[in-house]
Amino acid sequence: MKATFTLTLAALTLVAAPAFAAGKSCDELKTEIAAKLDAKQVTGYVLEIVDADKVGDAKVVGSCESGAKKITYGRK
């Protein structure tokens, strides 16, 4: 379990850096993030597009619509 969590965090670190592209649609960015996670064989995750002010404690892995929306990562 701990190894999976560590691998997931490592994958998110690699994904999050380029994920803050301003010009992409939220759906396009979410698809790209999912593809990168899948390529790293990360399983059991959920990506959600939420309003920036509704993120709460969620792990943000992308930003879209000029920062108005965020893409969050969670475990199933």
Coordinates of C-alpha atoms in Angstrom, one line a residue:
M1 CA 0.0 0.0 0.0
K2 CA 2.7 2.5 0.9
A3 CA 4.7 1.7 -2.2
T4 CA 1.6 2.3 -4.4
F5 CA 1.0 5.6 -2.6
T6 CA 4.7 6.6 -3.2
L7 CA 4.5 5.7 -6.8
T8 CA 1.3 7.7 -7.2
L9 CA 2.8 10.8 -5.6
A10 CA 5.8 10.4 -7.9
A11 CA 3.6 10.1 -10.9
L12 CA 1.6 13.2 -9.8
T13 CA 4.7 15.2 -9.4
L14 CA 5.7 14.4 -13.0
V15 CA 2.1 15.1 -14.3
A16 CA 1.4 18.3 -12.3
A17 CA 4.3 20.4 -13.6
P18 CA 3.1 20.7 -17.2
A19 CA -0.6 20.4 -16.2
F20 CA -1.0 24.0 -15.4
A21 CA -1.3 25.1 -19.1
A22 CA -3.6 28.0 -19.5
G23 CA -4.7 27.6 -23.1
K24 CA -6.2 24.1 -22.9
S25 CA -9.8 23.1 -22.3
C26 CA -10.5 21.4 -19.0
D27 CA -11.6 18.2 -20.7
E28 CA -8.5 18.1 -22.9
L29 CA -6.2 18.7 -20.0
K30 CA -8.0 16.0 -17.9
T31 CA -7.6 13.5 -20.7
E32 CA -3.8 14.3 -21.0
I33 CA -3.3 13.9 -17.2
A34 CA -5.3 10.6 -17.2
A35 CA -3.1 9.3 -20.1
K36 CA 0.1 10.2 -18.2
L37 CA -1.2 8.4 -15.1
D38 CA -2.3 5.4 -17.1
A39 CA 1.1 5.3 -18.8
K40 CA 2.7 5.1 -15.4
Q41 CA 0.3 2.3 -14.5
V42 CA -1.4 4.3 -11.8
T43 CA -4.8 2.7 -11.0
G44 CA -7.7 3.4 -8.7
Y45 CA -7.7 7.2 -9.2
V46 CA -10.4 9.8 -10.0
L47 CA -9.8 13.1 -11.7
E48 CA -12.5 15.7 -11.3
I49 CA -13.0 19.2 -12.7
V50 CA -14.1 21.6 -10.0
D51 CA -14.5 25.3 -9.5
A52 CA -11.3 26.8 -8.1
D53 CA -13.1 27.9 -4.9
K54 CA -14.5 24.4 -4.3
V55 CA -11.1 22.5 -4.2
G56 CA -11.0 22.2 -0.4
D57 CA -8.3 19.8 0.7
A58 CA -8.1 17.9 -2.7
K59 CA -4.8 17.4 -4.5
V60 CA -4.8 19.8 -7.5
V61 CA -3.0 18.3 -10.5
G62 CA -4.1 20.9 -13.2
S63 CA -5.6 24.3 -13.7
C64 CA -7.8 25.4 -16.7
E65 CA -10.2 28.1 -17.8
S66 CA -7.6 30.7 -16.8
G67 CA -7.5 29.3 -13.3
A68 CA -11.3 29.4 -12.8
K69 CA -11.4 25.6 -12.6
K70 CA -9.0 23.0 -11.2
I71 CA -8.5 19.3 -11.9
T72 CA -8.2 17.3 -8.7
Y73 CA -6.8 13.9 -8.1
G74 CA -8.3 11.4 -5.6
R75 CA -8.3 7.7 -4.9
K76 CA -11.3 5.5 -5.5

